[in-house]
């Protein structure tokens, strides 16, 4: 490895976070804004320690800097790829922009799906694709990237949507009876007014999802993470909801007849406890304040066999 002279090392203060790197790294793309800023003629403002100041978000700057170092794009879990892409565009790093555009380009467009029937959707990149209103019954989307895809009003009975990446996706008003969504990432997705009779969402990530006015009769939500989701006015008759995270979930006016919540966490949930069967709440976690507010006799509450935890 070539030795870098001490004078070539720089310290950069990016939104309060200090990065150490070399001028050679910053000049990787000679036409980029960074190369122009840190060229021999640069005139940049410094903080009190002598680090060059950049008014940018360090979370998104870090993957950009690492790309300049290695030529490889690595985005840590929880970091928005859109934020990194905007950072690459801001600094005009052409190679990174081209790489991210190629990665985000879907394998099929809406027209492709319509013209090429039948289509095998398994493992495809379909991020941001609008497939709304199409008839897609009995199709397999297993392992596909459906991030921010739009399936509104689609006919999707008996589809296999196993282990897909589909955060922020739209499934409003779909007919998805008996479809399989197991082990998928569907956080922040919308299933409002959908027909999901018998659908399987077991072990699925559905944080902050929305199921308002949907029909989830006999659906499976076992071992799922539904933290902060909205099931208001949803039909959940005979649904299996065991061992799941329902913290802060809104069940206002939901039909929860014969639902099974055994082993689930309902702390902070808005729910009508008088409509839950006494035999379906064994080992359900509730907060102490929730327990006190349940409008049942102490004898009935004991019969529910709840696990009462201190308020956080």
PDB file of C-alpha atoms in Angstrom:
ATOM      1  CA  UNK A   1       0.000   0.000   0.000  1.00  0.00           C
ATOM      2  CA  UNK A   2       1.370   3.386  -1.009  1.00  0.00           C
ATOM      3  CA  UNK A   3       2.254   5.635   1.926  1.00  0.00           C
ATOM      4  CA  UNK A   4       0.159   8.789   2.132  1.00  0.00           C
ATOM      5  CA  UNK A   5       2.034  11.920   3.130  1.00  0.00           C
ATOM      6  CA  UNK A   6       0.879  13.536   6.350  1.00  0.00           C
ATOM      7  CA  UNK A   7       0.094  16.758   4.505  1.00  0.00           C
ATOM      8  CA  UNK A   8      -2.434  14.852   2.367  1.00  0.00           C
ATOM      9  CA  UNK A   9      -4.640  13.967   5.349  1.00  0.00           C
ATOM     10  CA  UNK A  10      -7.682  16.141   5.996  1.00  0.00           C
ATOM     11  CA  UNK A  11     -10.295  16.458   8.713  1.00  0.00           C
ATOM     12  CA  UNK A  12     -13.860  17.301   7.678  1.00  0.00           C
ATOM     13  CA  UNK A  13     -16.628  18.418  10.016  1.00  0.00           C
ATOM     14  CA  UNK A  14     -19.848  17.169   8.403  1.00  0.00           C
ATOM     15  CA  UNK A  15     -22.852  18.391  10.359  1.00  0.00           C
ATOM     16  CA  UNK A  16     -20.914  18.028  13.635  1.00  0.00           C
ATOM     17  CA  UNK A  17     -19.324  14.639  12.869  1.00  0.00           C
ATOM     18  CA  UNK A  18     -15.592  14.537  12.160  1.00  0.00           C
ATOM     19  CA  UNK A  19     -14.276  12.456   9.243  1.00  0.00           C
ATOM     20  CA  UNK A  20     -10.576  11.869   8.540  1.00  0.00           C
ATOM     21  CA  UNK A  21      -9.608  11.135   4.937  1.00  0.00           C
ATOM     22  CA  UNK A  22      -7.078  12.031   2.276  1.00  0.00           C
ATOM     23  CA  UNK A  23      -7.116  14.618  -0.448  1.00  0.00           C
ATOM     24  CA  UNK A  24      -6.552  11.772  -2.931  1.00  0.00           C
ATOM     25  CA  UNK A  25      -9.862  10.184  -1.858  1.00  0.00           C
ATOM     26  CA  UNK A  26     -11.770  13.445  -2.227  1.00  0.00           C
ATOM     27  CA  UNK A  27     -10.306  13.975  -5.704  1.00  0.00           C
ATOM     28  CA  UNK A  28     -11.479  10.517  -6.885  1.00  0.00           C
ATOM     29  CA  UNK A  29     -14.007  12.098  -9.265  1.00  0.00           C
ATOM     30  CA  UNK A  30     -12.194  15.096 -10.652  1.00  0.00           C
ATOM     31  CA  UNK A  31     -15.427  16.649 -11.942  1.00  0.00           C
ATOM     32  CA  UNK A  32     -17.282  16.337  -8.641  1.00  0.00           C
ATOM     33  CA  UNK A  33     -18.082  19.192  -6.301  1.00  0.00           C
ATOM     34  CA  UNK A  34     -15.888  17.596  -3.626  1.00  0.00           C
ATOM     35  CA  UNK A  35     -12.907  17.575  -5.985  1.00  0.00           C
ATOM     36  CA  UNK A  36     -13.447  21.239  -6.758  1.00  0.00           C
ATOM     37  CA  UNK A  37     -13.870  22.108  -3.067  1.00  0.00           C
ATOM     38  CA  UNK A  38     -10.669  20.324  -2.017  1.00  0.00           C
ATOM     39  CA  UNK A  39      -8.468  21.075  -4.993  1.00  0.00           C
ATOM     40  CA  UNK A  40      -5.229  23.034  -4.568  1.00  0.00           C
ATOM     41  CA  UNK A  41      -7.165  26.265  -4.984  1.00  0.00           C
ATOM     42  CA  UNK A  42      -9.777  25.458  -2.380  1.00  0.00           C
ATOM     43  CA  UNK A  43     -11.029  28.113  -0.033  1.00  0.00           C
ATOM     44  CA  UNK A  44     -13.309  26.428   2.509  1.00  0.00           C
ATOM     45  CA  UNK A  45     -14.425  27.565   5.945  1.00  0.00           C
ATOM     46  CA  UNK A  46     -12.949  25.702   8.948  1.00  0.00           C
ATOM     47  CA  UNK A  47     -14.116  25.082  12.510  1.00  0.00           C
ATOM     48  CA  UNK A  48     -12.133  25.953  15.649  1.00  0.00           C
ATOM     49  CA  UNK A  49     -10.071  22.751  15.372  1.00  0.00           C
ATOM     50  CA  UNK A  50      -9.102  23.358  11.753  1.00  0.00           C
ATOM     51  CA  UNK A  51     -11.517  20.808  10.265  1.00  0.00           C
ATOM     52  CA  UNK A  52     -13.185  21.821   7.009  1.00  0.00           C
ATOM     53  CA  UNK A  53     -16.890  22.532   7.467  1.00  0.00           C
ATOM     54  CA  UNK A  54     -19.585  20.850   5.367  1.00  0.00           C
ATOM     55  CA  UNK A  55     -23.227  21.564   6.157  1.00  0.00           C
ATOM     56  CA  UNK A  56     -24.484  18.095   5.221  1.00  0.00           C
ATOM     57  CA  UNK A  57     -25.977  15.070   7.006  1.00  0.00           C
ATOM     58  CA  UNK A  58     -23.140  12.759   8.200  1.00  0.00           C
ATOM     59  CA  UNK A  59     -25.401   9.686   7.993  1.00  0.00           C
ATOM     60  CA  UNK A  60     -25.664  10.048   4.214  1.00  0.00           C
ATOM     61  CA  UNK A  61     -22.158  11.428   3.714  1.00  0.00           C
ATOM     62  CA  UNK A  62     -20.467   8.346   5.230  1.00  0.00           C
ATOM     63  CA  UNK A  63     -21.509   5.890   2.427  1.00  0.00           C
ATOM     64  CA  UNK A  64     -20.488   8.486  -0.170  1.00  0.00           C
ATOM     65  CA  UNK A  65     -17.039   8.873   1.375  1.00  0.00           C
ATOM     66  CA  UNK A  66     -16.597   5.102   1.612  1.00  0.00           C
ATOM     67  CA  UNK A  67     -17.525   4.787  -2.058  1.00  0.00           C
ATOM     68  CA  UNK A  68     -14.773   7.291  -2.929  1.00  0.00           C
ATOM     69  CA  UNK A  69     -12.358   5.203  -0.860  1.00  0.00           C
ATOM     70  CA  UNK A  70     -13.221   1.743  -2.199  1.00  0.00           C
ATOM     71  CA  UNK A  71     -15.421   2.086  -5.276  1.00  0.00           C
ATOM     72  CA  UNK A  72     -18.010  -0.067  -3.453  1.00  0.00           C
ATOM     73  CA  UNK A  73     -21.414   1.130  -2.253  1.00  0.00           C
ATOM     74  CA  UNK A  74     -22.367  -0.154   1.190  1.00  0.00           C
ATOM     75  CA  UNK A  75     -25.429   1.306   2.913  1.00  0.00           C
ATOM     76  CA  UNK A  76     -25.996   0.235   6.504  1.00  0.00           C
ATOM     77  CA  UNK A  77     -29.386  -1.054   7.595  1.00  0.00           C
ATOM     78  CA  UNK A  78     -31.694   1.771   8.574  1.00  0.00           C
ATOM     79  CA  UNK A  79     -30.008   4.326   6.297  1.00  0.00           C
ATOM     80  CA  UNK A  80     -32.189   5.645   3.481  1.00  0.00           C
ATOM     81  CA  UNK A  81     -30.785   4.824   0.049  1.00  0.00           C
ATOM     82  CA  UNK A  82     -32.730   7.823  -1.265  1.00  0.00           C
ATOM     83  CA  UNK A  83     -30.812  10.052   1.155  1.00  0.00           C
ATOM     84  CA  UNK A  84     -27.487   8.622  -0.073  1.00  0.00           C
ATOM     85  CA  UNK A  85     -28.584   9.086  -3.687  1.00  0.00           C
ATOM     86  CA  UNK A  86     -29.445  12.742  -3.069  1.00  0.00           C
ATOM     87  CA  UNK A  87     -26.051  13.202  -1.412  1.00  0.00           C
ATOM     88  CA  UNK A  88     -24.317  11.710  -4.455  1.00  0.00           C
ATOM     89  CA  UNK A  89     -26.250  14.096  -6.694  1.00  0.00           C
ATOM     90  CA  UNK A  90     -25.423  17.074  -4.477  1.00  0.00           C
ATOM     91  CA  UNK A  91     -21.698  16.343  -4.726  1.00  0.00           C
ATOM     92  CA  UNK A  92     -22.037  15.423  -8.440  1.00  0.00           C
ATOM     93  CA  UNK A  93     -20.255  12.059  -8.115  1.00  0.00           C
ATOM     94  CA  UNK A  94     -21.141  10.600 -11.495  1.00  0.00           C
ATOM     95  CA  UNK A  95     -19.965   7.009 -10.928  1.00  0.00           C
ATOM     96  CA  UNK A  96     -22.038   6.695  -7.737  1.00  0.00           C
ATOM     97  CA  UNK A  97     -25.087   8.291  -9.349  1.00  0.00           C
ATOM     98  CA  UNK A  98     -24.902   5.865 -12.274  1.00  0.00           C
ATOM     99  CA  UNK A  99     -24.454   2.886  -9.939  1.00  0.00           C
ATOM    100  CA  UNK A 100     -27.450   3.798  -7.782  1.00  0.00           C
ATOM    101  CA  UNK A 101     -29.677   4.536 -10.759  1.00  0.00           C
ATOM    102  CA  UNK A 102     -28.835   1.117 -12.210  1.00  0.00           C
ATOM    103  CA  UNK A 103     -29.580  -0.580  -8.884  1.00  0.00           C
ATOM    104  CA  UNK A 104     -32.893   1.220  -8.546  1.00  0.00           C
ATOM    105  CA  UNK A 105     -34.006   0.562 -12.114  1.00  0.00           C
ATOM    106  CA  UNK A 106     -36.836  -2.003 -12.066  1.00  0.00           C
ATOM    107  CA  UNK A 107     -36.492  -5.236 -14.006  1.00  0.00           C
ATOM    108  CA  UNK A 108     -39.970  -4.717 -15.485  1.00  0.00           C
ATOM    109  CA  UNK A 109     -42.208  -1.748 -16.186  1.00  0.00           C
ATOM    110  CA  UNK A 110     -45.995  -1.719 -16.038  1.00  0.00           C
ATOM    111  CA  UNK A 111     -46.088  -2.062 -19.824  1.00  0.00           C
ATOM    112  CA  UNK A 112     -43.754  -5.089 -19.675  1.00  0.00           C
ATOM    113  CA  UNK A 113     -46.105  -6.814 -17.232  1.00  0.00           C
ATOM    114  CA  UNK A 114     -49.137  -6.142 -19.418  1.00  0.00           C
ATOM    115  CA  UNK A 115     -47.492  -7.173 -22.705  1.00  0.00           C
ATOM    116  CA  UNK A 116     -45.378 -10.162 -21.621  1.00  0.00           C
ATOM    117  CA  UNK A 117     -47.999 -12.232 -19.790  1.00  0.00           C
ATOM    118  CA  UNK A 118     -47.427 -14.636 -18.136  1.00  0.00           C
ATOM    119  CA  UNK A 119     -44.589 -13.163 -16.057  1.00  0.00           C
ATOM    120  CA  UNK A 120     -42.417 -14.774 -13.390  1.00  0.00           C
ATOM    121  CA  UNK A 121     -42.066 -12.091 -10.696  1.00  0.00           C
ATOM    122  CA  UNK A 122     -39.850 -14.080  -8.325  1.00  0.00           C
ATOM    123  CA  UNK A 123     -36.705 -12.242  -7.145  1.00  0.00           C
ATOM    124  CA  UNK A 124     -37.303  -9.310  -9.503  1.00  0.00           C
ATOM    125  CA  UNK A 125     -36.606  -5.661  -8.727  1.00  0.00           C
ATOM    126  CA  UNK A 126     -39.966  -3.914  -8.957  1.00  0.00           C
ATOM    127  CA  UNK A 127     -39.331  -0.969  -6.668  1.00  0.00           C
ATOM    128  CA  UNK A 128     -41.600   2.023  -7.370  1.00  0.00           C
ATOM    129  CA  UNK A 129     -43.429   0.185 -10.182  1.00  0.00           C
ATOM    130  CA  UNK A 130     -47.124   1.019 -10.586  1.00  0.00           C
ATOM    131  CA  UNK A 131     -49.105  -2.193 -11.163  1.00  0.00           C
ATOM    132  CA  UNK A 132     -52.388  -0.776  -9.873  1.00  0.00           C
ATOM    133  CA  UNK A 133     -55.607  -2.272 -11.184  1.00  0.00           C
ATOM    134  CA  UNK A 134     -54.007  -5.350 -12.792  1.00  0.00           C
ATOM    135  CA  UNK A 135     -55.234  -8.927 -12.500  1.00  0.00           C
ATOM    136  CA  UNK A 136     -52.418 -10.862 -10.808  1.00  0.00           C
ATOM    137  CA  UNK A 137     -54.144 -13.898  -9.274  1.00  0.00           C
ATOM    138  CA  UNK A 138     -52.001 -16.885  -8.275  1.00  0.00           C
ATOM    139  CA  UNK A 139     -48.742 -15.110  -9.137  1.00  0.00           C
ATOM    140  CA  UNK A 140     -45.515 -15.611  -7.187  1.00  0.00           C
ATOM    141  CA  UNK A 141     -43.534 -12.557  -6.059  1.00  0.00           C
ATOM    142  CA  UNK A 142     -41.290 -14.501  -3.663  1.00  0.00           C
ATOM    143  CA  UNK A 143     -38.033 -12.704  -2.719  1.00  0.00           C
ATOM    144  CA  UNK A 144     -38.843  -9.710  -4.964  1.00  0.00           C
ATOM    145  CA  UNK A 145     -38.007  -6.075  -4.200  1.00  0.00           C
ATOM    146  CA  UNK A 146     -41.381  -4.318  -4.090  1.00  0.00           C
ATOM    147  CA  UNK A 147     -40.257  -1.197  -2.239  1.00  0.00           C
ATOM    148  CA  UNK A 148     -42.837   1.586  -2.722  1.00  0.00           C
ATOM    149  CA  UNK A 149     -44.592  -0.473  -5.418  1.00  0.00           C
ATOM    150  CA  UNK A 150     -48.270   0.268  -6.062  1.00  0.00           C
ATOM    151  CA  UNK A 151     -50.741  -2.649  -6.188  1.00  0.00           C
ATOM    152  CA  UNK A 152     -53.875  -0.604  -5.493  1.00  0.00           C
ATOM    153  CA  UNK A 153     -57.097  -2.340  -6.623  1.00  0.00           C
ATOM    154  CA  UNK A 154     -55.214  -5.400  -7.952  1.00  0.00           C
ATOM    155  CA  UNK A 155     -56.832  -8.836  -8.065  1.00  0.00           C
ATOM    156  CA  UNK A 156     -54.324 -10.909  -6.073  1.00  0.00           C
ATOM    157  CA  UNK A 157     -56.110 -13.958  -4.695  1.00  0.00           C
ATOM    158  CA  UNK A 158     -53.858 -16.898  -3.772  1.00  0.00           C
ATOM    159  CA  UNK A 159     -50.631 -15.006  -4.539  1.00  0.00           C
ATOM    160  CA  UNK A 160     -47.306 -15.969  -2.960  1.00  0.00           C
ATOM    161  CA  UNK A 161     -45.550 -12.853  -1.660  1.00  0.00           C
ATOM    162  CA  UNK A 162     -43.051 -14.628   0.572  1.00  0.00           C
ATOM    163  CA  UNK A 163     -39.978 -12.869   1.982  1.00  0.00           C
ATOM    164  CA  UNK A 164     -40.342  -9.753  -0.160  1.00  0.00           C
ATOM    165  CA  UNK A 165     -38.826  -6.342   0.594  1.00  0.00           C
ATOM    166  CA  UNK A 166     -41.793  -4.005   0.298  1.00  0.00           C
ATOM    167  CA  UNK A 167     -41.603  -1.089   2.746  1.00  0.00           C
ATOM    168  CA  UNK A 168     -43.861   1.865   1.928  1.00  0.00           C
ATOM    169  CA  UNK A 169     -45.816  -0.191  -0.605  1.00  0.00           C
ATOM    170  CA  UNK A 170     -49.487   0.319  -1.491  1.00  0.00           C
ATOM    171  CA  UNK A 171     -52.055  -2.491  -1.399  1.00  0.00           C
ATOM    172  CA  UNK A 172     -55.165  -0.375  -0.947  1.00  0.00           C
ATOM    173  CA  UNK A 173     -58.416  -2.064  -2.033  1.00  0.00           C
ATOM    174  CA  UNK A 174     -56.684  -5.222  -3.311  1.00  0.00           C
ATOM    175  CA  UNK A 175     -58.494  -8.540  -3.396  1.00  0.00           C
ATOM    176  CA  UNK A 176     -55.822 -10.633  -1.710  1.00  0.00           C
ATOM    177  CA  UNK A 177     -57.794 -13.519  -0.286  1.00  0.00           C
ATOM    178  CA  UNK A 178     -55.616 -16.413   0.912  1.00  0.00           C
ATOM    179  CA  UNK A 179     -52.409 -14.737  -0.283  1.00  0.00           C
ATOM    180  CA  UNK A 180     -49.143 -15.515   1.498  1.00  0.00           C
ATOM    181  CA  UNK A 181     -47.139 -12.517   2.823  1.00  0.00           C
ATOM    182  CA  UNK A 182     -45.069 -14.486   5.352  1.00  0.00           C
ATOM    183  CA  UNK A 183     -41.694 -13.162   6.569  1.00  0.00           C
ATOM    184  CA  UNK A 184     -41.868 -10.065   4.382  1.00  0.00           C
ATOM    185  CA  UNK A 185     -40.857  -6.492   5.171  1.00  0.00           C
ATOM    186  CA  UNK A 186     -44.062  -4.485   4.737  1.00  0.00           C
ATOM    187  CA  UNK A 187     -43.356  -1.679   7.182  1.00  0.00           C
ATOM    188  CA  UNK A 188     -45.243   1.569   6.565  1.00  0.00           C
ATOM    189  CA  UNK A 189     -47.405  -0.139   3.928  1.00  0.00           C
ATOM    190  CA  UNK A 190     -51.109   0.476   3.284  1.00  0.00           C
ATOM    191  CA  UNK A 191     -53.761  -2.255   3.064  1.00  0.00           C
ATOM    192  CA  UNK A 192     -56.785  -0.032   3.666  1.00  0.00           C
ATOM    193  CA  UNK A 193     -60.150  -1.319   2.384  1.00  0.00           C
ATOM    194  CA  UNK A 194     -58.482  -4.541   1.189  1.00  0.00           C
ATOM    195  CA  UNK A 195     -60.083  -7.985   1.073  1.00  0.00           C
ATOM    196  CA  UNK A 196     -57.558 -10.118   2.979  1.00  0.00           C
ATOM    197  CA  UNK A 197     -59.753 -13.025   4.049  1.00  0.00           C
ATOM    198  CA  UNK A 198     -57.486 -15.917   5.029  1.00  0.00           C
ATOM    199  CA  UNK A 199     -54.277 -14.055   4.118  1.00  0.00           C
ATOM    200  CA  UNK A 200     -51.097 -15.096   5.922  1.00  0.00           C
ATOM    201  CA  UNK A 201     -48.921 -12.359   7.480  1.00  0.00           C
ATOM    202  CA  UNK A 202     -47.101 -14.603   9.967  1.00  0.00           C
ATOM    203  CA  UNK A 203     -43.601 -13.437  11.005  1.00  0.00           C
ATOM    204  CA  UNK A 204     -44.023 -10.336   8.846  1.00  0.00           C
ATOM    205  CA  UNK A 205     -42.668  -6.857   9.620  1.00  0.00           C
ATOM    206  CA  UNK A 206     -45.673  -4.519   9.442  1.00  0.00           C
ATOM    207  CA  UNK A 207     -44.642  -1.642  11.696  1.00  0.00           C
ATOM    208  CA  UNK A 208     -46.824   1.441  11.200  1.00  0.00           C
ATOM    209  CA  UNK A 209     -48.962  -0.342   8.618  1.00  0.00           C
ATOM    210  CA  UNK A 210     -52.560   0.583   7.873  1.00  0.00           C
ATOM    211  CA  UNK A 211     -55.480  -1.860   7.579  1.00  0.00           C
ATOM    212  CA  UNK A 212     -58.408   0.523   8.104  1.00  0.00           C
ATOM    213  CA  UNK A 213     -61.773  -0.803   6.874  1.00  0.00           C
ATOM    214  CA  UNK A 214     -60.108  -3.996   5.591  1.00  0.00           C
ATOM    215  CA  UNK A 215     -61.605  -7.478   5.804  1.00  0.00           C
ATOM    216  CA  UNK A 216     -59.058  -9.696   7.567  1.00  0.00           C
ATOM    217  CA  UNK A 217     -61.458 -12.458   8.566  1.00  0.00           C
ATOM    218  CA  UNK A 218     -59.507 -15.624   9.500  1.00  0.00           C
ATOM    219  CA  UNK A 219     -56.206 -13.948   8.531  1.00  0.00           C
ATOM    220  CA  UNK A 220     -52.969 -15.035  10.219  1.00  0.00           C
ATOM    221  CA  UNK A 221     -50.795 -12.452  12.003  1.00  0.00           C
ATOM    222  CA  UNK A 222     -48.842 -14.813  14.258  1.00  0.00           C
ATOM    223  CA  UNK A 223     -45.354 -13.764  15.405  1.00  0.00           C
ATOM    224  CA  UNK A 224     -45.665 -10.550  13.390  1.00  0.00           C
ATOM    225  CA  UNK A 225     -44.402  -7.073  14.270  1.00  0.00           C
ATOM    226  CA  UNK A 226     -47.289  -4.613  13.895  1.00  0.00           C
ATOM    227  CA  UNK A 227     -46.039  -1.896  16.225  1.00  0.00           C
ATOM    228  CA  UNK A 228     -48.005   1.336  15.707  1.00  0.00           C
ATOM    229  CA  UNK A 229     -50.296  -0.062  12.996  1.00  0.00           C
ATOM    230  CA  UNK A 230     -53.886   1.029  12.413  1.00  0.00           C
ATOM    231  CA  UNK A 231     -56.675  -1.584  12.352  1.00  0.00           C
ATOM    232  CA  UNK A 232     -59.529   0.821  13.033  1.00  0.00           C
ATOM    233  CA  UNK A 233     -62.858  -0.356  11.560  1.00  0.00           C
ATOM    234  CA  UNK A 234     -61.128  -3.544  10.352  1.00  0.00           C
ATOM    235  CA  UNK A 235     -62.903  -6.910  10.381  1.00  0.00           C
ATOM    236  CA  UNK A 236     -60.660  -9.370  12.239  1.00  0.00           C
ATOM    237  CA  UNK A 237     -63.168 -12.102  13.102  1.00  0.00           C
ATOM    238  CA  UNK A 238     -61.474 -15.447  13.812  1.00  0.00           C
ATOM    239  CA  UNK A 239     -58.037 -14.004  13.018  1.00  0.00           C
ATOM    240  CA  UNK A 240     -54.984 -15.648  14.593  1.00  0.00           C
ATOM    241  CA  UNK A 241     -52.920 -12.943  16.332  1.00  0.00           C
ATOM    242  CA  UNK A 242     -50.775 -14.954  18.730  1.00  0.00           C
ATOM    243  CA  UNK A 243     -47.256 -14.034  19.896  1.00  0.00           C
ATOM    244  CA  UNK A 244     -47.192 -10.748  17.977  1.00  0.00           C
ATOM    245  CA  UNK A 245     -46.179  -7.168  18.733  1.00  0.00           C
ATOM    246  CA  UNK A 246     -49.326  -5.017  18.812  1.00  0.00           C
ATOM    247  CA  UNK A 247     -47.908  -2.207  20.919  1.00  0.00           C
ATOM    248  CA  UNK A 248     -49.600   1.135  20.232  1.00  0.00           C
ATOM    249  CA  UNK A 249     -51.889  -0.465  17.638  1.00  0.00           C
ATOM    250  CA  UNK A 250     -55.267   1.161  17.014  1.00  0.00           C
ATOM    251  CA  UNK A 251     -58.141  -1.354  17.095  1.00  0.00           C
ATOM    252  CA  UNK A 252     -60.838   1.327  17.433  1.00  0.00           C
ATOM    253  CA  UNK A 253     -64.196  -0.015  16.172  1.00  0.00           C
ATOM    254  CA  UNK A 254     -62.483  -3.164  14.831  1.00  0.00           C
ATOM    255  CA  UNK A 255     -64.477  -6.410  14.817  1.00  0.00           C
ATOM    256  CA  UNK A 256     -62.340  -8.706  16.979  1.00  0.00           C
ATOM    257  CA  UNK A 257     -64.867 -11.468  17.580  1.00  0.00           C
ATOM    258  CA  UNK A 258     -63.183 -14.810  18.282  1.00  0.00           C
ATOM    259  CA  UNK A 259     -59.678 -13.384  17.742  1.00  0.00           C
ATOM    260  CA  UNK A 260     -56.787 -15.129  19.447  1.00  0.00           C
ATOM    261  CA  UNK A 261     -54.224 -12.782  21.060  1.00  0.00           C
ATOM    262  CA  UNK A 262     -52.472 -15.383  23.228  1.00  0.00           C
ATOM    263  CA  UNK A 263     -48.877 -14.387  24.033  1.00  0.00           C
ATOM    264  CA  UNK A 264     -49.024 -11.039  22.216  1.00  0.00           C
ATOM    265  CA  UNK A 265     -47.901  -7.618  23.442  1.00  0.00           C
ATOM    266  CA  UNK A 266     -50.819  -5.175  23.568  1.00  0.00           C
ATOM    267  CA  UNK A 267     -49.226  -2.425  25.627  1.00  0.00           C
ATOM    268  CA  UNK A 268     -50.523   0.955  24.508  1.00  0.00           C
ATOM    269  CA  UNK A 269     -53.076  -0.588  22.141  1.00  0.00           C
ATOM    270  CA  UNK A 270     -56.493   1.023  21.743  1.00  0.00           C
ATOM    271  CA  UNK A 271     -58.895  -1.900  22.008  1.00  0.00           C
ATOM    272  CA  UNK A 272     -62.332  -2.755  23.385  1.00  0.00           C
ATOM    273  CA  UNK A 273     -61.460  -5.341  26.052  1.00  0.00           C
ATOM    274  CA  UNK A 274     -65.102  -6.273  26.522  1.00  0.00           C
ATOM    275  CA  UNK A 275     -65.127  -7.849  23.052  1.00  0.00           C
ATOM    276  CA  UNK A 276     -62.142 -10.142  23.589  1.00  0.00           C
ATOM    277  CA  UNK A 277     -62.823 -13.717  24.602  1.00  0.00           C
ATOM    278  CA  UNK A 278     -61.534 -14.620  28.068  1.00  0.00           C
ATOM    279  CA  UNK A 279     -59.722 -17.678  26.741  1.00  0.00           C
ATOM    280  CA  UNK A 280     -57.816 -15.827  23.990  1.00  0.00           C
ATOM    281  CA  UNK A 281     -55.763 -13.458  26.162  1.00  0.00           C
ATOM    282  CA  UNK A 282     -53.538 -15.847  28.091  1.00  0.00           C
ATOM    283  CA  UNK A 283     -50.060 -14.305  28.615  1.00  0.00           C
ATOM    284  CA  UNK A 284     -50.988 -11.110  26.774  1.00  0.00           C
ATOM    285  CA  UNK A 285     -48.786  -8.215  27.939  1.00  0.00           C
ATOM    286  CA  UNK A 286     -50.501  -5.006  29.074  1.00  0.00           C
ATOM    287  CA  UNK A 287     -49.355  -1.987  31.031  1.00  0.00           C
ATOM    288  CA  UNK A 288     -50.483  -1.424  34.595  1.00  0.00           C
ATOM    289  CA  UNK A 289     -52.514   1.633  33.598  1.00  0.00           C
ATOM    290  CA  UNK A 290     -54.201  -0.367  30.819  1.00  0.00           C
ATOM    291  CA  UNK A 291     -55.112  -3.122  33.255  1.00  0.00           C
ATOM    292  CA  UNK A 292     -56.708  -0.646  35.647  1.00  0.00           C
ATOM    293  CA  UNK A 293     -58.729   0.898  32.800  1.00  0.00           C
ATOM    294  CA  UNK A 294     -60.216  -2.398  31.545  1.00  0.00           C
ATOM    295  CA  UNK A 295     -63.989  -1.998  32.187  1.00  0.00           C
ATOM    296  CA  UNK A 296     -64.459  -5.477  33.661  1.00  0.00           C
ATOM    297  CA  UNK A 297     -64.736  -6.860  37.134  1.00  0.00           C
ATOM    298  CA  UNK A 298     -61.549  -7.900  38.895  1.00  0.00           C
ATOM    299  CA  UNK A 299     -62.729 -11.499  38.693  1.00  0.00           C
ATOM    300  CA  UNK A 300     -63.120 -11.270  34.895  1.00  0.00           C
ATOM    301  CA  UNK A 301     -59.722  -9.626  34.533  1.00  0.00           C
ATOM    302  CA  UNK A 302     -58.049 -12.364  36.556  1.00  0.00           C
ATOM    303  CA  UNK A 303     -59.714 -14.917  34.298  1.00  0.00           C
ATOM    304  CA  UNK A 304     -58.043 -13.271  31.269  1.00  0.00           C
ATOM    305  CA  UNK A 305     -54.607 -14.285  32.650  1.00  0.00           C
ATOM    306  CA  UNK A 306     -52.880 -11.138  31.453  1.00  0.00           C
ATOM    307  CA  UNK A 307     -49.237 -10.284  32.143  1.00  0.00           C
ATOM    308  CA  UNK A 308     -49.247  -6.835  33.753  1.00  0.00           C
ATOM    309  CA  UNK A 309     -46.072  -4.799  33.337  1.00  0.00           C
ATOM    310  CA  UNK A 310     -45.096  -1.430  34.755  1.00  0.00           C
ATOM    311  CA  UNK A 311     -45.774   1.586  32.567  1.00  0.00           C
ATOM    312  CA  UNK A 312     -42.729   2.705  30.594  1.00  0.00           C
TER     313      UNK A 312
END
